[in-house]
């Protein structure tokens, strides 16, 4: 198994984590990415203890401790009054409770640390400018063709190519992702743009509203505020992280929100206000076909209302590498991987849909700890992909 030629399609957070996890267990990987340059969008990402466990298991603990933020507290806020409805301790507590920290990080910082680690292990591992076009497999190998004319043969292919996965389309048919009726605006606001004395307290919070919700937290040592603001809205359905929006459009949408929100929305740099339409897919009854399987959003895209999309891709990656180390054949490895992962990710896909109603169902006035059935309440933090049975 150690000589298995493993091809990963997509160098997002899922693909790179899989690459690194497999390298750490002694496998050689080749990662093919369509983009000409490596990179991630300017936005934040929450790494709950389940994801932190995975990243620590592949050696990124010290980098995370240096670059990620660890909020002391996390709150749920009322959209109109700004009042704290629920206040939770974070800080040292997640490590005590779950064995790993609760972090928030700039996506580009995580992506960069993964890419550097993969390239440090093998400078030839990542192939940019390779758009996956198609594959054919037989009982021994898989042949892959790229848009630039390149062809490679491997023993196994893992599609880590995101919600619009072409690998998934080739395995299970071409079904376009479905628009969910939600638009999200995301922004990164340098703290110096906020009015003097304006405080972000606590450092991490979600706000519940009526057909609207928001998450906001500080990253990069408290120098930047990351937010993502959701609105239920139809008429615009572009699934892309790079569509610009006017700050005025965002302010109009959140007009009845408390000034403690509108102040930082208004401070978004003009060229850094983006919006995109949130899409979803139903869970797949099976991921693997022969020597090809899926990982991350390609396998189980989910709504962002539990903040578990990247975290579950990171979990997949570590479990995949463990499955390859334990198995005696590619078929056994992929079976162990899918059996260990599909039920949990299907559950989180469905729970992420249900979370929309909790956050945007107009419940702010009566929202108490009892209503706060978030990802921690669902038990998602207590999963450790580095030790779970595979
Ligand atoms: C508003 C919002 C907030 C979120 N917040 C969080 C959060 O706080 N915590 C969290 O855990 N998750 C969060 N998520 C989810 C998270 O962003 C995604 O689940 C995660 O980025 C998926 O990673 P991935 O590597 O599977 O896919 P992607 O990030 O989509 O990466 C896919 C890669 O494959 C490449 N690719 C695509 N097609 C091809 C092809 N044909 N050939 C070659 N390469 C290809 C792409 O260029 C890309 O590099 C959020 C999502 C949204 C929408």
CSV table of N, CA and C in Angstrom, one decimal, residues 93-233:
chain,number,residue,atom,x,y,z
A,93,UNK,N,-11.5,26.4,28.0
A,93,UNK,CA,-12.5,25.4,28.3
A,93,UNK,C,-12.6,24.3,27.3
A,94,UNK,N,-12.7,24.6,25.9
A,94,UNK,CA,-12.8,23.5,24.9
A,94,UNK,C,-11.6,22.5,25.1
A,95,UNK,N,-10.4,23.0,25.4
A,95,UNK,CA,-9.3,22.0,25.5
A,95,UNK,C,-9.5,21.1,26.7
A,96,UNK,N,-10.1,21.7,27.8
A,96,UNK,CA,-10.4,20.8,29.0
A,96,UNK,C,-11.5,19.8,28.7
A,97,UNK,N,-12.5,20.3,28.0
A,97,UNK,CA,-13.7,19.5,27.7
A,97,UNK,C,-13.5,18.5,26.6
A,98,UNK,N,-12.8,18.9,25.5
A,98,UNK,CA,-12.7,18.1,24.3
A,98,UNK,C,-11.3,17.7,23.9
A,99,UNK,N,-10.3,18.2,24.6
A,99,UNK,CA,-8.9,17.9,24.3
A,99,UNK,C,-8.3,18.7,23.2
A,100,UNK,N,-9.0,19.7,22.7
A,100,UNK,CA,-8.4,20.5,21.6
A,100,UNK,C,-9.1,21.9,21.7
A,101,UNK,N,-8.4,22.9,21.2
A,101,UNK,CA,-8.8,24.3,21.2
A,101,UNK,C,-9.9,24.6,20.2
A,102,UNK,N,-10.6,25.6,20.5
A,102,UNK,CA,-11.6,26.2,19.6
A,102,UNK,C,-11.0,27.5,19.0
A,103,UNK,N,-10.7,27.4,17.7
A,103,UNK,CA,-9.9,28.5,17.1
A,103,UNK,C,-10.8,29.2,16.0
A,104,UNK,N,-10.3,30.5,15.7
A,104,UNK,CA,-10.8,31.2,14.5
A,104,UNK,C,-9.6,31.7,13.8
A,105,UNK,N,-9.7,31.6,12.5
A,105,UNK,CA,-8.5,31.9,11.7
A,105,UNK,C,-8.8,32.5,10.3
A,106,UNK,N,-7.9,33.2,9.7
A,106,UNK,CA,-8.0,33.7,8.4
A,106,UNK,C,-7.9,32.4,7.5
A,107,UNK,N,-8.8,32.3,6.5
A,107,UNK,CA,-8.8,31.1,5.7
A,107,UNK,C,-7.4,31.0,4.9
A,108,UNK,N,-6.9,32.2,4.5
A,108,UNK,CA,-5.7,32.2,3.7
A,108,UNK,C,-4.5,31.7,4.6
A,109,UNK,N,-4.5,32.0,5.9
A,109,UNK,CA,-3.5,31.5,6.8
A,109,UNK,C,-3.5,30.0,6.9
A,110,UNK,N,-4.7,29.4,7.0
A,110,UNK,CA,-4.7,28.0,7.2
A,110,UNK,C,-4.3,27.3,5.8
A,111,UNK,N,-4.8,27.9,4.7
A,111,UNK,CA,-4.5,27.3,3.4
A,111,UNK,C,-3.0,27.4,3.2
A,112,UNK,N,-2.4,28.5,3.5
A,112,UNK,CA,-1.0,28.7,3.3
A,112,UNK,C,-0.2,27.7,4.2
A,113,UNK,N,-0.6,27.5,5.4
A,113,UNK,CA,0.2,26.6,6.3
A,113,UNK,C,0.1,25.1,5.7
A,114,UNK,N,-1.0,24.8,5.2
A,114,UNK,CA,-1.2,23.5,4.6
A,114,UNK,C,-0.3,23.3,3.4
A,115,UNK,N,-0.4,24.3,2.5
A,115,UNK,CA,0.3,24.2,1.2
A,115,UNK,C,1.8,24.1,1.5
A,116,UNK,N,2.3,25.0,2.4
A,116,UNK,CA,3.7,25.0,2.8
A,116,UNK,C,4.2,23.6,3.3
A,117,UNK,N,3.3,23.0,4.2
A,117,UNK,CA,3.7,21.7,4.8
A,117,UNK,C,3.7,20.6,3.7
A,118,UNK,N,2.8,20.6,2.8
A,118,UNK,CA,2.7,19.6,1.7
A,118,UNK,C,4.0,19.8,0.9
A,119,UNK,N,4.3,21.0,0.5
A,119,UNK,CA,5.4,21.3,-0.4
A,119,UNK,C,6.8,21.0,0.3
A,120,UNK,N,6.8,21.2,1.6
A,120,UNK,CA,8.0,20.9,2.4
A,120,UNK,C,8.3,19.4,2.4
A,121,UNK,N,7.3,18.6,2.4
A,121,UNK,CA,7.4,17.2,2.3
A,121,UNK,C,7.8,16.7,1.0
A,122,UNK,N,7.2,17.4,-0.1
A,122,UNK,CA,7.5,17.0,-1.4
A,122,UNK,C,7.2,18.2,-2.3
A,123,UNK,N,8.3,18.9,-2.8
A,123,UNK,CA,8.1,20.1,-3.6
A,123,UNK,C,7.4,19.8,-4.9
A,124,UNK,N,7.3,18.6,-5.3
A,124,UNK,CA,6.6,18.3,-6.6
A,124,UNK,C,5.1,17.9,-6.4
A,125,UNK,N,4.6,17.9,-5.2
A,125,UNK,CA,3.3,17.3,-4.9
A,125,UNK,C,2.2,18.1,-5.6
A,126,UNK,N,2.3,19.4,-5.7
A,126,UNK,CA,1.1,20.2,-6.1
A,126,UNK,C,1.3,20.6,-7.6
A,127,UNK,N,0.3,20.4,-8.4
A,127,UNK,CA,0.3,20.7,-9.8
A,127,UNK,C,-0.7,21.7,-10.1
A,128,UNK,N,-0.3,23.0,-10.3
A,128,UNK,CA,-1.3,24.0,-10.6
A,128,UNK,C,-1.7,24.1,-12.1
A,129,UNK,N,-2.8,24.8,-12.4
A,129,UNK,CA,-3.2,24.9,-13.8
A,129,UNK,C,-3.6,23.6,-14.4
A,130,UNK,N,-4.1,22.7,-13.6
A,130,UNK,CA,-4.6,21.4,-14.0
A,130,UNK,C,-6.1,21.3,-13.7
A,131,UNK,N,-6.9,21.6,-14.7
A,131,UNK,CA,-8.4,21.4,-14.5
A,131,UNK,C,-8.8,20.0,-14.9
A,132,UNK,N,-9.3,19.3,-13.9
A,132,UNK,CA,-9.7,17.9,-14.1
A,132,UNK,C,-10.9,17.9,-15.2
A,133,UNK,N,-10.7,17.0,-16.2
A,133,UNK,CA,-11.8,16.9,-17.2
A,133,UNK,C,-12.5,15.6,-17.1
A,134,UNK,N,-11.7,14.5,-16.9
A,134,UNK,CA,-12.4,13.2,-16.9
A,134,UNK,C,-11.5,12.1,-16.4
A,135,UNK,N,-12.1,10.9,-16.2
A,135,UNK,CA,-11.4,9.8,-15.7
A,135,UNK,C,-12.0,8.5,-16.3
A,136,UNK,N,-11.1,7.5,-16.4
A,136,UNK,CA,-11.6,6.2,-16.8
A,136,UNK,C,-10.8,5.2,-15.8
A,137,UNK,N,-11.5,4.2,-15.4
A,137,UNK,CA,-10.9,3.3,-14.4
A,137,UNK,C,-11.1,1.9,-14.9
A,138,UNK,N,-10.2,1.0,-14.5
A,138,UNK,CA,-10.3,-0.4,-14.7
A,138,UNK,C,-10.0,-1.1,-13.3
A,139,UNK,N,-9.9,-2.4,-13.2
A,139,UNK,CA,-9.7,-3.0,-11.9
A,139,UNK,C,-8.4,-2.7,-11.3
A,140,UNK,N,-7.4,-2.2,-12.0
A,140,UNK,CA,-6.1,-1.9,-11.4
A,140,UNK,C,-5.7,-0.4,-11.3
A,141,UNK,N,-6.2,0.4,-12.2
A,141,UNK,CA,-5.7,1.8,-12.3
A,141,UNK,C,-6.8,2.8,-12.6
A,142,UNK,N,-6.5,4.1,-12.5
A,142,UNK,CA,-7.4,5.1,-12.9
A,142,UNK,C,-6.6,6.1,-13.8
A,143,UNK,N,-7.1,6.4,-15.0
A,143,UNK,CA,-6.5,7.4,-15.9
A,143,UNK,C,-7.3,8.7,-15.8
A,144,UNK,N,-6.5,9.8,-15.6
A,144,UNK,CA,-7.1,11.1,-15.5
A,144,UNK,C,-6.7,12.0,-16.6
A,145,UNK,N,-7.6,12.8,-17.1
A,145,UNK,CA,-7.3,13.7,-18.2
A,145,UNK,C,-7.6,15.1,-17.7
A,146,UNK,N,-6.7,16.1,-18.1
A,146,UNK,CA,-6.9,17.5,-17.7
A,146,UNK,C,-7.1,18.3,-18.9
A,147,UNK,N,-7.6,19.5,-18.7
A,147,UNK,CA,-8.0,20.4,-19.8
A,147,UNK,C,-6.7,20.9,-20.5
A,148,UNK,N,-5.6,20.9,-19.8
A,148,UNK,CA,-4.3,21.4,-20.5
A,148,UNK,C,-3.7,20.3,-21.3
A,149,UNK,N,-4.4,19.1,-21.4
A,149,UNK,CA,-3.9,18.0,-22.3
A,149,UNK,C,-3.1,17.0,-21.5
A,150,UNK,N,-2.7,17.3,-20.2
A,150,UNK,CA,-2.0,16.4,-19.4
A,150,UNK,C,-2.8,15.1,-19.1
A,151,UNK,N,-2.1,14.0,-19.0
A,151,UNK,CA,-2.8,12.8,-18.6
A,151,UNK,C,-2.0,12.1,-17.5
A,152,UNK,N,-2.6,11.6,-16.5
A,152,UNK,CA,-1.8,10.8,-15.4
A,152,UNK,C,-2.6,9.5,-15.1
A,153,UNK,N,-1.8,8.6,-14.6
A,153,UNK,CA,-2.4,7.3,-14.2
A,153,UNK,C,-2.1,7.1,-12.7
A,154,UNK,N,-3.1,6.7,-11.9
A,154,UNK,CA,-2.9,6.5,-10.5
A,154,UNK,C,-3.6,5.2,-10.1
A,155,UNK,N,-3.4,4.9,-8.8
A,155,UNK,CA,-4.1,3.7,-8.3
A,155,UNK,C,-5.4,4.1,-7.6
A,156,UNK,N,-5.5,5.4,-7.3
A,156,UNK,CA,-6.8,5.9,-6.6
A,156,UNK,C,-6.9,7.4,-6.9
A,157,UNK,N,-8.1,7.8,-7.0
A,157,UNK,CA,-8.4,9.3,-7.2
A,157,UNK,C,-9.4,9.7,-6.1
A,158,UNK,N,-9.1,10.8,-5.5
A,158,UNK,CA,-10.1,11.4,-4.5
A,158,UNK,C,-10.4,12.8,-5.0
A,159,UNK,N,-11.7,13.0,-5.3
A,159,UNK,CA,-12.2,14.3,-5.7
A,159,UNK,C,-12.4,15.2,-4.5
A,160,UNK,N,-11.6,16.2,-4.5
A,160,UNK,CA,-11.6,17.2,-3.4
A,160,UNK,C,-12.0,18.5,-4.1
A,161,UNK,N,-12.8,18.5,-5.1
A,161,UNK,CA,-13.0,19.6,-6.0
A,161,UNK,C,-14.2,20.5,-5.7
A,162,UNK,N,-14.7,20.5,-4.4
A,162,UNK,CA,-15.7,21.4,-4.0
A,162,UNK,C,-17.1,21.1,-4.4
A,163,UNK,N,-18.0,22.1,-4.1
A,163,UNK,CA,-19.4,21.8,-4.3
A,163,UNK,C,-19.8,21.6,-5.7
A,164,UNK,N,-19.0,22.1,-6.7
A,164,UNK,CA,-19.4,21.9,-8.1
A,164,UNK,C,-18.6,20.8,-8.7
A,165,UNK,N,-18.1,19.9,-7.8
A,165,UNK,CA,-17.2,18.8,-8.2
A,165,UNK,C,-17.5,18.1,-9.5
A,166,UNK,N,-16.5,18.1,-10.4
A,166,UNK,CA,-16.6,17.4,-11.6
A,166,UNK,C,-16.4,15.9,-11.4
A,167,UNK,N,-15.5,15.6,-10.4
A,167,UNK,CA,-15.3,14.1,-10.1
A,167,UNK,C,-16.6,13.5,-9.7
A,168,UNK,N,-17.4,14.2,-8.8
A,168,UNK,CA,-18.7,13.7,-8.4
A,168,UNK,C,-19.6,13.5,-9.5
A,169,UNK,N,-19.6,14.5,-10.4
A,169,UNK,CA,-20.5,14.5,-11.6
A,169,UNK,C,-20.2,13.2,-12.4
A,170,UNK,N,-18.9,12.9,-12.6
A,170,UNK,CA,-18.6,11.8,-13.4
A,170,UNK,C,-18.9,10.4,-12.7
A,171,UNK,N,-18.9,10.4,-11.4
A,171,UNK,CA,-19.2,9.2,-10.7
A,171,UNK,C,-20.7,9.0,-10.6
A,172,UNK,N,-21.4,10.1,-10.2
A,172,UNK,CA,-22.8,9.9,-9.8
A,172,UNK,C,-23.8,10.8,-10.6
A,173,UNK,N,-23.3,11.3,-11.7
A,173,UNK,CA,-24.3,12.1,-12.6
A,173,UNK,C,-24.2,13.6,-12.3
A,174,UNK,N,-24.6,14.3,-13.3
A,174,UNK,CA,-24.4,15.8,-13.2
A,174,UNK,C,-25.7,16.4,-12.7
A,175,UNK,N,-25.7,16.7,-11.4
A,175,UNK,CA,-26.9,17.4,-10.8
A,175,UNK,C,-26.4,18.7,-10.3
A,176,UNK,N,-26.9,19.8,-10.8
A,176,UNK,CA,-26.5,21.1,-10.3
A,176,UNK,C,-26.8,21.3,-8.9
A,177,UNK,N,-26.0,22.0,-8.1
A,177,UNK,CA,-26.3,22.4,-6.7
A,177,UNK,C,-27.6,23.2,-6.7
A,178,UNK,N,-28.3,23.1,-5.6
A,178,UNK,CA,-29.6,23.8,-5.6
A,178,UNK,C,-29.5,25.1,-4.8
A,179,UNK,N,-30.0,26.2,-5.3
A,179,UNK,CA,-30.0,27.5,-4.6
A,179,UNK,C,-30.9,27.3,-3.3
A,180,UNK,N,-30.5,27.8,-2.2
A,180,UNK,CA,-31.2,27.6,-0.9
A,180,UNK,C,-32.1,28.8,-0.5
A,181,UNK,N,-32.0,29.8,-1.3
A,181,UNK,CA,-32.8,31.0,-1.0
A,181,UNK,C,-32.1,31.9,0.0
A,182,UNK,N,-30.8,31.7,0.2
A,182,UNK,CA,-29.9,32.5,1.1
A,182,UNK,C,-28.8,33.2,0.4
A,183,UNK,N,-28.7,34.4,0.7
A,183,UNK,CA,-27.5,35.2,0.2
A,183,UNK,C,-26.6,35.5,1.4
A,184,UNK,N,-25.3,35.4,1.2
A,184,UNK,CA,-24.4,35.7,2.2
A,184,UNK,C,-23.4,36.8,1.8
A,185,UNK,N,-23.2,37.8,2.7
A,185,UNK,CA,-22.2,38.8,2.4
A,185,UNK,C,-21.1,38.5,3.4
A,186,UNK,N,-19.9,38.6,2.9
A,186,UNK,CA,-18.8,38.4,3.8
A,186,UNK,C,-17.8,39.5,3.7
A,187,UNK,N,-17.2,39.9,4.8
A,187,UNK,CA,-16.3,41.0,4.8
A,187,UNK,C,-15.2,40.8,5.9
A,188,UNK,N,-14.1,41.5,5.6
A,188,UNK,CA,-13.0,41.6,6.6
A,188,UNK,C,-12.8,43.0,6.8
A,189,UNK,N,-12.9,43.5,8.0
A,189,UNK,CA,-12.8,44.9,8.3
A,189,UNK,C,-11.5,45.1,9.2
A,190,UNK,N,-10.5,45.8,8.7
A,190,UNK,CA,-9.4,46.1,9.6
A,190,UNK,C,-9.9,47.0,10.7
A,191,UNK,N,-9.4,46.6,11.9
A,191,UNK,CA,-10.0,47.3,13.1
A,191,UNK,C,-9.7,48.8,13.1
A,192,UNK,N,-8.7,49.2,12.5
A,192,UNK,CA,-8.4,50.7,12.5
A,192,UNK,C,-9.5,51.5,11.7
A,193,UNK,N,-10.3,50.8,10.9
A,193,UNK,CA,-11.4,51.5,10.2
A,193,UNK,C,-12.6,51.8,11.1
A,194,UNK,N,-12.6,51.1,12.3
A,194,UNK,CA,-13.8,51.3,13.2
A,194,UNK,C,-13.6,52.6,14.0
A,195,UNK,N,-14.8,53.2,14.3
A,195,UNK,CA,-14.7,54.5,15.1
A,195,UNK,C,-13.9,54.3,16.4
A,196,UNK,N,-13.2,55.3,16.9
A,196,UNK,CA,-12.4,55.2,18.1
A,196,UNK,C,-13.3,54.8,19.2
A,197,UNK,N,-12.9,53.8,20.1
A,197,UNK,CA,-13.7,53.4,21.2
A,197,UNK,C,-14.7,52.3,20.9
A,198,UNK,N,-14.9,52.1,19.6
A,198,UNK,CA,-15.9,51.0,19.2
A,198,UNK,C,-15.4,49.6,19.6
A,199,UNK,N,-16.1,48.9,20.4
A,199,UNK,CA,-15.6,47.6,20.9
A,199,UNK,C,-16.3,46.4,20.3
A,200,UNK,N,-15.5,45.4,20.0
A,200,UNK,CA,-16.1,44.1,19.6
A,200,UNK,C,-16.1,43.2,20.8
A,201,UNK,N,-17.2,43.1,21.5
A,201,UNK,CA,-17.3,42.3,22.7
A,201,UNK,C,-18.5,41.4,22.7
A,202,UNK,N,-18.4,40.1,23.0
A,202,UNK,CA,-17.2,39.4,23.1
A,202,UNK,C,-16.5,39.2,21.7
A,203,UNK,N,-15.4,38.6,21.6
A,203,UNK,CA,-14.6,38.6,20.4
A,203,UNK,C,-15.3,37.7,19.3
A,204,UNK,N,-16.2,36.8,19.8
A,204,UNK,CA,-16.8,35.9,18.8
A,204,UNK,C,-18.3,35.9,19.1
A,205,UNK,N,-19.2,36.1,18.1
A,205,UNK,CA,-20.6,36.1,18.4
A,205,UNK,C,-21.4,35.7,17.1
A,206,UNK,N,-22.6,35.1,17.3
A,206,UNK,CA,-23.6,35.0,16.3
A,206,UNK,C,-24.7,35.9,16.6
A,207,UNK,N,-25.4,36.4,15.6
A,207,UNK,CA,-26.6,37.2,15.9
A,207,UNK,C,-27.8,36.6,15.3
A,208,UNK,N,-28.9,36.4,16.1
A,208,UNK,CA,-30.1,35.8,15.5
A,208,UNK,C,-31.1,36.9,15.1
A,209,UNK,N,-31.8,36.7,14.0
A,209,UNK,CA,-32.7,37.7,13.5
A,209,UNK,C,-33.9,37.1,12.8
A,210,UNK,N,-34.6,38.0,12.0
A,210,UNK,CA,-35.7,37.5,11.3
A,210,UNK,C,-35.4,37.4,9.8
A,211,UNK,N,-35.3,36.2,9.3
A,211,UNK,CA,-34.9,36.0,7.9
A,211,UNK,C,-33.4,36.5,7.6
A,212,UNK,N,-32.8,36.8,8.7
A,212,UNK,CA,-31.4,37.3,8.6
A,212,UNK,C,-30.6,36.8,9.8
A,213,UNK,N,-29.3,36.5,9.7
A,213,UNK,CA,-28.5,36.2,10.8
A,213,UNK,C,-27.1,36.6,10.5
A,214,UNK,N,-26.2,36.5,11.5
A,214,UNK,CA,-24.8,37.0,11.2
A,214,UNK,C,-23.9,36.3,12.2
A,215,UNK,N,-22.6,36.1,11.7
A,215,UNK,CA,-21.6,35.6,12.6
A,215,UNK,C,-20.4,36.6,12.4
A,216,UNK,N,-19.8,37.0,13.6
A,216,UNK,CA,-18.7,37.9,13.4
A,216,UNK,C,-17.7,37.5,14.5
A,217,UNK,N,-16.4,37.6,14.1
A,217,UNK,CA,-15.3,37.3,15.1
A,217,UNK,C,-14.0,38.0,14.7
A,218,UNK,N,-13.2,38.1,15.7
A,218,UNK,CA,-11.9,38.8,15.5
A,218,UNK,C,-10.9,37.7,15.1
A,219,UNK,N,-10.0,38.0,14.1
A,219,UNK,CA,-8.9,37.2,13.7
A,219,UNK,C,-7.6,38.0,13.7
A,220,UNK,N,-6.5,37.3,13.3
A,220,UNK,CA,-5.2,37.9,13.2
A,220,UNK,C,-4.9,38.8,14.4
A,221,UNK,N,-4.9,38.1,15.5
A,221,UNK,CA,-4.5,38.9,16.8
A,221,UNK,C,-5.4,40.1,17.1
A,222,UNK,N,-6.6,40.0,16.7
A,222,UNK,CA,-7.6,41.1,17.0
A,222,UNK,C,-7.4,42.3,16.1
A,223,UNK,N,-6.7,42.1,15.0
A,223,UNK,CA,-6.5,43.3,14.1
A,223,UNK,C,-7.6,43.3,13.0
A,224,UNK,N,-8.3,42.3,12.8
A,224,UNK,CA,-9.3,42.2,11.8
A,224,UNK,C,-10.6,41.6,12.3
A,225,UNK,N,-11.7,42.2,11.8
A,225,UNK,CA,-13.0,41.6,12.2
A,225,UNK,C,-13.5,40.9,10.9
A,226,UNK,N,-13.8,39.6,11.1
A,226,UNK,CA,-14.5,38.9,10.0
A,226,UNK,C,-15.9,38.8,10.3
A,227,UNK,N,-16.7,39.0,9.2
A,227,UNK,CA,-18.2,38.7,9.4
A,227,UNK,C,-18.7,38.0,8.2
A,228,UNK,N,-19.8,37.3,8.5
A,228,UNK,CA,-20.6,36.8,7.4
A,228,UNK,C,-22.1,37.0,7.7
A,229,UNK,N,-22.8,37.7,6.8
A,229,UNK,CA,-24.1,38.1,7.1
A,229,UNK,C,-25.1,37.5,6.1
A,230,UNK,N,-26.1,36.8,6.6
A,230,UNK,CA,-27.0,36.0,5.8
A,230,UNK,C,-28.4,36.7,5.7
A,231,UNK,N,-29.0,36.6,4.5
A,231,UNK,CA,-30.3,37.0,4.3
A,231,UNK,C,-31.1,36.1,3.4
A,232,UNK,N,-32.3,35.8,3.8
A,232,UNK,CA,-33.2,34.9,2.9
A,232,UNK,C,-33.7,35.8,1.8
A,233,UNK,N,-33.4,35.5,0.6
A,233,UNK,CA,-33.6,36.4,-0.5
A,233,UNK,C,-33.6,35.7,-1.8
